[in-house]
Amino acid sequence: MARRVAVIGAGVSGLSSIKCCLDEDLEPTCFERSNDIGGLWKFTETSKDGMTRVYRSLVTNVCKEMSCYSDFPFQEDYPNFMHQGKFWDYLKEFAEHFDLLKYIRFRTTVCSITKHPDFSETGQWDVVTETEGKQERAVFDAVMVCTGHYLNPRLPLESFPGIHKFKGQILHSQEYKSPEGFQGKRVLVIGLGNTAGDVAVELSRTAAQVLLSTRTGAWVLHRSSAGGYPLTMVITRRCLNFTAQVLPSCVLNWIQERQLNKRLNHENYGLSITKGKKSKFIVNDELPTCILCGTVTMKTSLKEFTETSALFEDGTVEENIDIVIFATGYTFSFPFLEEPLKSLCTKKIFLYKQVFPSNLERTTLAIIGLISLKGSILAGTELQARWATRVFKGLCKIPPSQKLMAEATKKEQLIERGVMKDTSEDKLEFILYLDDLAACIGAKPSIPLLFLKDPRLAWEVFFGPCTPYQYRLVGPGKWDGARNAILTQWDRTLKPLKTRIVPNSTKPTSMSRYLKVWGAPIVLASLLLICKSLGFFFKSVRDNLQDRISPYLISIW
């Protein structure tokens, strides 16, 4: 059984990995190459250290109740969507509350992670690290790699003819920190992810003009939904997830597109998805307004650069471009791993449940945080860490490596032949993925059982937002405060908004109030009526069939 665990990185997933090790009585040692916790959430004025960091103005796009550690809610007065500095404060509070800092070795780079000579028997790893020029070697029983997927900027210059002729400034969004230095410039932003949208909007306030080029388009979501409630809390619900599993995808897509275009006609704004391309979503409250005001101009994909201009696929030309910002994402790698493990881990198809490499005969190395979710990454990485530490201890089992490799290889071959689509890079469904991991641990809540034991809690779990606290209700890692955290999650959501209370204000009881009071009886009554109606329907069908068949049988006999 594993005892000593090496944790690589002290970001969001690294901190949860340290805590999960402690929860399972393991001995973690975390190696962090910078001088502080938080990973990309620790803002710095420059990117000279090569690490990806947030830009100064960044605001979270998943609300606090959906993006907290499952046994450590945000303080109630924290805003629902917070500035990067506020989120870093939360990470620091988490680390201090659970006393995690003493397990972290700062300014330490991991040079190599190789199998110990007797790996097939012990599953141990040799880890070589370097601190201030001095190397050190140590043996660990297990390793948790928490370096994420924002490691290396993807700068596909070869895909843009004429880029080497361009005389203006070329940046990757990793280098962007603030709008200083862009005053009066004509800026071209290439890409349309969350970062591209944020950068374009911020620069539109200082630059002479911002051009935003996209090959695919994107659906633009707002942080708030109808009534002003956080969108992620409104749409991430088990009841909606259940409906999505039942309805055909074409119906779901039609409903989704109808709702999104109802708020904003994406075609009019040059944002609609290019035919044949996968749907993509970004969160941006201001981009449509900037397009409406003309401070941001949408452009098609770029065809060619000249010394000072850009030619686009639709034949239009934009002259006097001063700066080009490539918001073209990142590639991930594991330079400290040995082959063939290094190459294998870059293919998500060979990671069992996006965590364990398929080729290891001993499951003592886990990749934590290398996921794309339709929701909070933090919640997903925490469950990954909870599961991984229990696998290390032998409390949870995974299939043999031979079986996993055979399945992954077969899948890869089918993808190469075009028989199967490669979905390994698609964003995972939030509830389905978390439920899958929780089921492996034994922490997935049983909705029918909850309705029998605690109807009020069951109602919130099924019809309310699927917050991370749900995965602390039962099983290993159960938290006594989980029930109360779920029942008070809306109080913490509304608390930071209640900064101006109007005395003696009268307002009608909200629909949500009526739904909470009368929702359950109405649903139960509806189900009874449906069952009763189905009973009458089948009885009438049976009687009708008997009336038709009986004479026929009599005539035969």
Short mmCIF file of N, CA, C and O in Angstrom, two decimals, residues 135-205:
data_model
loop_
_atom_site.label_atom_id
_atom_site.label_comp_id
_atom_site.label_asym_id
_atom_site.label_seq_id
_atom_site.Cartn_x
_atom_site.Cartn_y
_atom_site.Cartn_z
N GLN A 135 20.35 19.45 -6.71
CA GLN A 135 19.45 18.34 -7.02
C GLN A 135 19.34 17.36 -5.86
O GLN A 135 20.28 17.18 -5.09
N GLU A 136 18.16 16.73 -5.81
CA GLU A 136 17.89 15.76 -4.74
C GLU A 136 17.05 14.63 -5.31
O GLU A 136 16.16 14.86 -6.13
N ARG A 137 17.33 13.42 -4.89
CA ARG A 137 16.59 12.25 -5.35
C ARG A 137 15.85 11.61 -4.17
O ARG A 137 16.41 11.50 -3.08
N ALA A 138 14.60 11.22 -4.41
CA ALA A 138 13.82 10.57 -3.35
C ALA A 138 12.91 9.52 -3.97
O ALA A 138 12.56 9.59 -5.16
N VAL A 139 12.53 8.54 -3.17
CA VAL A 139 11.64 7.46 -3.62
C VAL A 139 10.26 7.68 -3.03
O VAL A 139 10.11 7.93 -1.83
N PHE A 140 9.24 7.61 -3.90
CA PHE A 140 7.85 7.79 -3.47
C PHE A 140 7.01 6.58 -3.88
O PHE A 140 7.26 5.95 -4.92
N ASP A 141 6.02 6.29 -3.06
CA ASP A 141 5.13 5.16 -3.34
C ASP A 141 4.10 5.49 -4.41
O ASP A 141 3.55 4.58 -5.04
N ALA A 142 3.80 6.76 -4.59
CA ALA A 142 2.82 7.17 -5.60
C ALA A 142 3.11 8.62 -6.00
O ALA A 142 3.78 9.36 -5.28
N VAL A 143 2.57 9.00 -7.18
CA VAL A 143 2.77 10.35 -7.71
C VAL A 143 1.45 10.90 -8.22
O VAL A 143 0.69 10.19 -8.89
N MET A 144 1.17 12.17 -7.90
CA MET A 144 0.00 12.88 -8.42
C MET A 144 0.49 14.08 -9.21
O MET A 144 1.07 15.02 -8.64
N VAL A 145 0.29 14.04 -10.53
CA VAL A 145 0.76 15.11 -11.40
C VAL A 145 -0.36 16.15 -11.54
O VAL A 145 -1.42 15.87 -12.11
N CYS A 146 -0.12 17.35 -11.03
CA CYS A 146 -1.15 18.39 -10.97
C CYS A 146 -0.70 19.66 -11.69
O CYS A 146 -0.86 20.77 -11.20
N THR A 147 -0.13 19.48 -12.89
CA THR A 147 0.41 20.62 -13.63
C THR A 147 -0.60 21.24 -14.59
O THR A 147 -0.32 22.27 -15.20
N GLY A 148 -1.78 20.62 -14.74
CA GLY A 148 -2.83 21.20 -15.56
C GLY A 148 -2.52 21.18 -17.04
O GLY A 148 -1.56 20.55 -17.50
N HIS A 149 -3.37 21.88 -17.84
CA HIS A 149 -3.14 21.88 -19.29
C HIS A 149 -2.89 23.28 -19.86
O HIS A 149 -3.05 23.51 -21.05
N TYR A 150 -2.51 24.23 -19.00
CA TYR A 150 -2.14 25.57 -19.48
C TYR A 150 -0.62 25.74 -19.38
O TYR A 150 -0.12 26.71 -18.83
N LEU A 151 0.10 24.78 -19.92
CA LEU A 151 1.54 24.75 -19.72
C LEU A 151 2.30 25.49 -20.81
O LEU A 151 3.06 26.42 -20.53
N ASN A 152 2.07 25.09 -22.06
CA ASN A 152 2.84 25.67 -23.17
C ASN A 152 1.92 26.43 -24.12
O ASN A 152 0.97 25.85 -24.66
N PRO A 153 2.17 27.72 -24.36
CA PRO A 153 1.33 28.49 -25.29
C PRO A 153 1.34 27.87 -26.69
O PRO A 153 2.41 27.50 -27.21
N ARG A 154 0.17 27.75 -27.28
CA ARG A 154 0.08 27.24 -28.65
C ARG A 154 0.09 28.43 -29.59
O ARG A 154 -0.85 29.22 -29.61
N LEU A 155 1.14 28.55 -30.36
CA LEU A 155 1.32 29.70 -31.26
C LEU A 155 1.52 29.18 -32.68
O LEU A 155 2.65 29.03 -33.16
N PRO A 156 0.43 28.89 -33.40
CA PRO A 156 0.53 28.23 -34.71
C PRO A 156 0.85 29.22 -35.84
O PRO A 156 0.06 29.41 -36.78
N LEU A 157 2.00 29.84 -35.79
CA LEU A 157 2.37 30.85 -36.78
C LEU A 157 2.41 30.28 -38.20
O LEU A 157 2.10 30.98 -39.18
N GLU A 158 2.77 28.99 -38.31
CA GLU A 158 2.88 28.38 -39.63
C GLU A 158 1.54 28.29 -40.35
O GLU A 158 1.48 28.12 -41.57
N SER A 159 0.45 28.42 -39.61
CA SER A 159 -0.89 28.35 -40.21
C SER A 159 -1.34 29.69 -40.79
O SER A 159 -2.44 29.78 -41.34
N PHE A 160 -0.50 30.72 -40.65
CA PHE A 160 -0.88 32.06 -41.11
C PHE A 160 0.15 32.59 -42.10
O PHE A 160 1.18 33.15 -41.71
N PRO A 161 -0.11 32.40 -43.40
CA PRO A 161 0.83 32.85 -44.43
C PRO A 161 1.13 34.36 -44.29
O PRO A 161 0.24 35.15 -44.01
N GLY A 162 2.38 34.69 -44.46
CA GLY A 162 2.80 36.08 -44.41
C GLY A 162 3.07 36.62 -43.02
O GLY A 162 3.47 37.79 -42.88
N ILE A 163 2.89 35.80 -42.00
CA ILE A 163 3.06 36.30 -40.62
C ILE A 163 4.49 36.79 -40.38
O ILE A 163 4.71 37.73 -39.62
N HIS A 164 5.46 36.19 -41.08
CA HIS A 164 6.86 36.60 -40.86
C HIS A 164 7.18 37.92 -41.54
O HIS A 164 8.20 38.54 -41.23
N LYS A 165 6.30 38.34 -42.45
CA LYS A 165 6.48 39.66 -43.07
C LYS A 165 5.92 40.77 -42.17
O LYS A 165 6.31 41.93 -42.29
N PHE A 166 5.00 40.39 -41.30
CA PHE A 166 4.29 41.38 -40.49
C PHE A 166 5.25 42.15 -39.59
O PHE A 166 6.06 41.56 -38.86
N LYS A 167 5.19 43.47 -39.64
CA LYS A 167 6.12 44.32 -38.91
C LYS A 167 5.62 44.78 -37.54
O LYS A 167 6.36 45.41 -36.78
N GLY A 168 4.35 44.45 -37.25
CA GLY A 168 3.80 44.84 -35.96
C GLY A 168 4.22 43.88 -34.85
O GLY A 168 5.04 42.98 -35.04
N GLN A 169 3.63 44.08 -33.70
CA GLN A 169 3.97 43.26 -32.52
C GLN A 169 3.10 42.00 -32.50
O GLN A 169 1.90 42.05 -32.78
N ILE A 170 3.70 40.86 -32.16
CA ILE A 170 2.98 39.58 -32.08
C ILE A 170 3.08 39.06 -30.66
O ILE A 170 4.17 38.94 -30.09
N LEU A 171 1.93 38.75 -30.07
CA LEU A 171 1.87 38.24 -28.69
C LEU A 171 1.01 37.00 -28.62
O LEU A 171 0.14 36.77 -29.47
N HIS A 172 1.24 36.20 -27.60
CA HIS A 172 0.28 35.16 -27.23
C HIS A 172 -0.48 35.68 -26.01
O HIS A 172 0.07 36.47 -25.23
N SER A 173 -1.71 35.27 -25.86
CA SER A 173 -2.52 35.79 -24.74
C SER A 173 -1.90 35.51 -23.39
O SER A 173 -2.22 36.17 -22.40
N GLN A 174 -1.00 34.52 -23.31
CA GLN A 174 -0.30 34.25 -22.05
C GLN A 174 0.48 35.47 -21.58
O GLN A 174 0.62 35.71 -20.38
N GLU A 175 0.96 36.28 -22.54
CA GLU A 175 1.77 37.45 -22.21
C GLU A 175 0.92 38.66 -21.83
O GLU A 175 1.46 39.66 -21.33
N TYR A 176 -0.38 38.58 -22.08
CA TYR A 176 -1.25 39.74 -21.80
C TYR A 176 -1.53 39.85 -20.30
O TYR A 176 -1.90 38.87 -19.65
N LYS A 177 -1.35 41.03 -19.75
CA LYS A 177 -1.59 41.27 -18.33
C LYS A 177 -2.59 42.40 -18.09
O LYS A 177 -3.43 42.32 -17.19
N SER A 178 -2.47 43.47 -18.89
CA SER A 178 -3.32 44.64 -18.68
C SER A 178 -3.35 45.46 -19.96
O SER A 178 -2.52 45.25 -20.87
N PRO A 179 -4.26 46.43 -20.09
CA PRO A 179 -4.37 47.22 -21.32
C PRO A 179 -3.33 48.32 -21.48
O PRO A 179 -3.33 49.02 -22.49
N GLU A 180 -2.43 48.46 -20.49
CA GLU A 180 -1.38 49.47 -20.63
C GLU A 180 -0.50 49.16 -21.84
O GLU A 180 -0.10 48.02 -22.05
N GLY A 181 -0.21 50.18 -22.63
CA GLY A 181 0.62 50.01 -23.80
C GLY A 181 -0.15 49.76 -25.08
O GLY A 181 0.43 49.67 -26.17
N PHE A 182 -1.48 49.66 -24.97
CA PHE A 182 -2.31 49.42 -26.16
C PHE A 182 -3.11 50.66 -26.56
O PHE A 182 -3.93 50.59 -27.48
N GLN A 183 -2.91 51.76 -25.87
CA GLN A 183 -3.67 52.98 -26.14
C GLN A 183 -3.48 53.43 -27.59
O GLN A 183 -2.35 53.54 -28.07
N GLY A 184 -4.61 53.66 -28.26
CA GLY A 184 -4.58 54.19 -29.62
C GLY A 184 -4.14 53.21 -30.68
O GLY A 184 -3.95 53.59 -31.84
N LYS A 185 -3.96 51.94 -30.33
CA LYS A 185 -3.49 50.94 -31.28
C LYS A 185 -4.67 50.24 -31.97
O LYS A 185 -5.77 50.17 -31.43
N ARG A 186 -4.38 49.73 -33.17
CA ARG A 186 -5.33 48.85 -33.86
C ARG A 186 -4.90 47.41 -33.58
O ARG A 186 -3.81 46.99 -34.00
N VAL A 187 -5.75 46.69 -32.86
CA VAL A 187 -5.37 45.37 -32.33
C VAL A 187 -6.21 44.29 -32.99
O VAL A 187 -7.44 44.41 -33.07
N LEU A 188 -5.57 43.21 -33.41
CA LEU A 188 -6.26 42.04 -33.96
C LEU A 188 -6.10 40.89 -32.97
O LEU A 188 -4.97 40.49 -32.65
N VAL A 189 -7.22 40.37 -32.47
CA VAL A 189 -7.21 39.21 -31.57
C VAL A 189 -7.67 38.00 -32.38
O VAL A 189 -8.74 38.02 -32.98
N ILE A 190 -6.86 36.95 -32.38
CA ILE A 190 -7.19 35.74 -33.14
C ILE A 190 -7.62 34.64 -32.18
O ILE A 190 -6.88 34.25 -31.28
N GLY A 191 -8.86 34.14 -32.38
CA GLY A 191 -9.42 33.12 -31.51
C GLY A 191 -10.69 33.64 -30.85
O GLY A 191 -10.91 34.86 -30.79
N LEU A 192 -11.53 32.72 -30.38
CA LEU A 192 -12.75 33.16 -29.69
C LEU A 192 -13.08 32.21 -28.55
O LEU A 192 -14.12 31.56 -28.51
N GLY A 193 -12.14 32.14 -27.61
CA GLY A 193 -12.42 31.45 -26.36
C GLY A 193 -12.73 32.47 -25.28
O GLY A 193 -12.89 33.67 -25.58
N ASN A 194 -12.78 32.04 -24.04
CA ASN A 194 -13.07 32.97 -22.94
C ASN A 194 -12.01 34.06 -22.84
O ASN A 194 -12.32 35.24 -22.64
N THR A 195 -10.74 33.68 -22.99
CA THR A 195 -9.66 34.66 -22.88
C THR A 195 -9.74 35.68 -24.01
O THR A 195 -9.60 36.89 -23.78
N ALA A 196 -9.95 35.21 -25.24
CA ALA A 196 -10.03 36.12 -26.39
C ALA A 196 -11.14 37.14 -26.20
O ALA A 196 -10.95 38.34 -26.46
N GLY A 197 -12.30 36.67 -25.73
CA GLY A 197 -13.42 37.58 -25.48
C GLY A 197 -13.10 38.61 -24.43
O GLY A 197 -13.38 39.81 -24.59
N ASP A 198 -12.49 38.17 -23.32
CA ASP A 198 -12.13 39.09 -22.23
C ASP A 198 -11.12 40.14 -22.69
O ASP A 198 -11.25 41.33 -22.40
N VAL A 199 -10.08 39.68 -23.40
CA VAL A 199 -9.03 40.60 -23.85
C VAL A 199 -9.59 41.61 -24.84
O VAL A 199 -9.30 42.82 -24.77
N ALA A 200 -10.42 41.14 -25.78
CA ALA A 200 -11.01 42.05 -26.77
C ALA A 200 -11.87 43.12 -26.10
O ALA A 200 -11.79 44.30 -26.45
N VAL A 201 -12.67 42.72 -25.13
CA VAL A 201 -13.54 43.66 -24.43
C VAL A 201 -12.73 44.69 -23.66
O VAL A 201 -12.99 45.89 -23.72
N GLU A 202 -11.71 44.22 -22.93
CA GLU A 202 -10.91 45.15 -22.12
C GLU A 202 -10.14 46.13 -23.00
O GLU A 202 -10.08 47.32 -22.72
N LEU A 203 -9.57 45.64 -24.09
CA LEU A 203 -8.80 46.52 -24.98
C LEU A 203 -9.68 47.49 -25.73
O LEU A 203 -9.22 48.57 -26.15
N SER A 204 -10.95 47.16 -25.90
CA SER A 204 -11.85 48.05 -26.64
C SER A 204 -12.03 49.40 -25.94
O SER A 204 -12.44 50.37 -26.57
N ARG A 205 -11.69 49.47 -24.65
CA ARG A 205 -11.83 50.72 -23.90
C ARG A 205 -10.64 51.66 -24.11
O ARG A 205 -10.72 52.85 -23.82
#
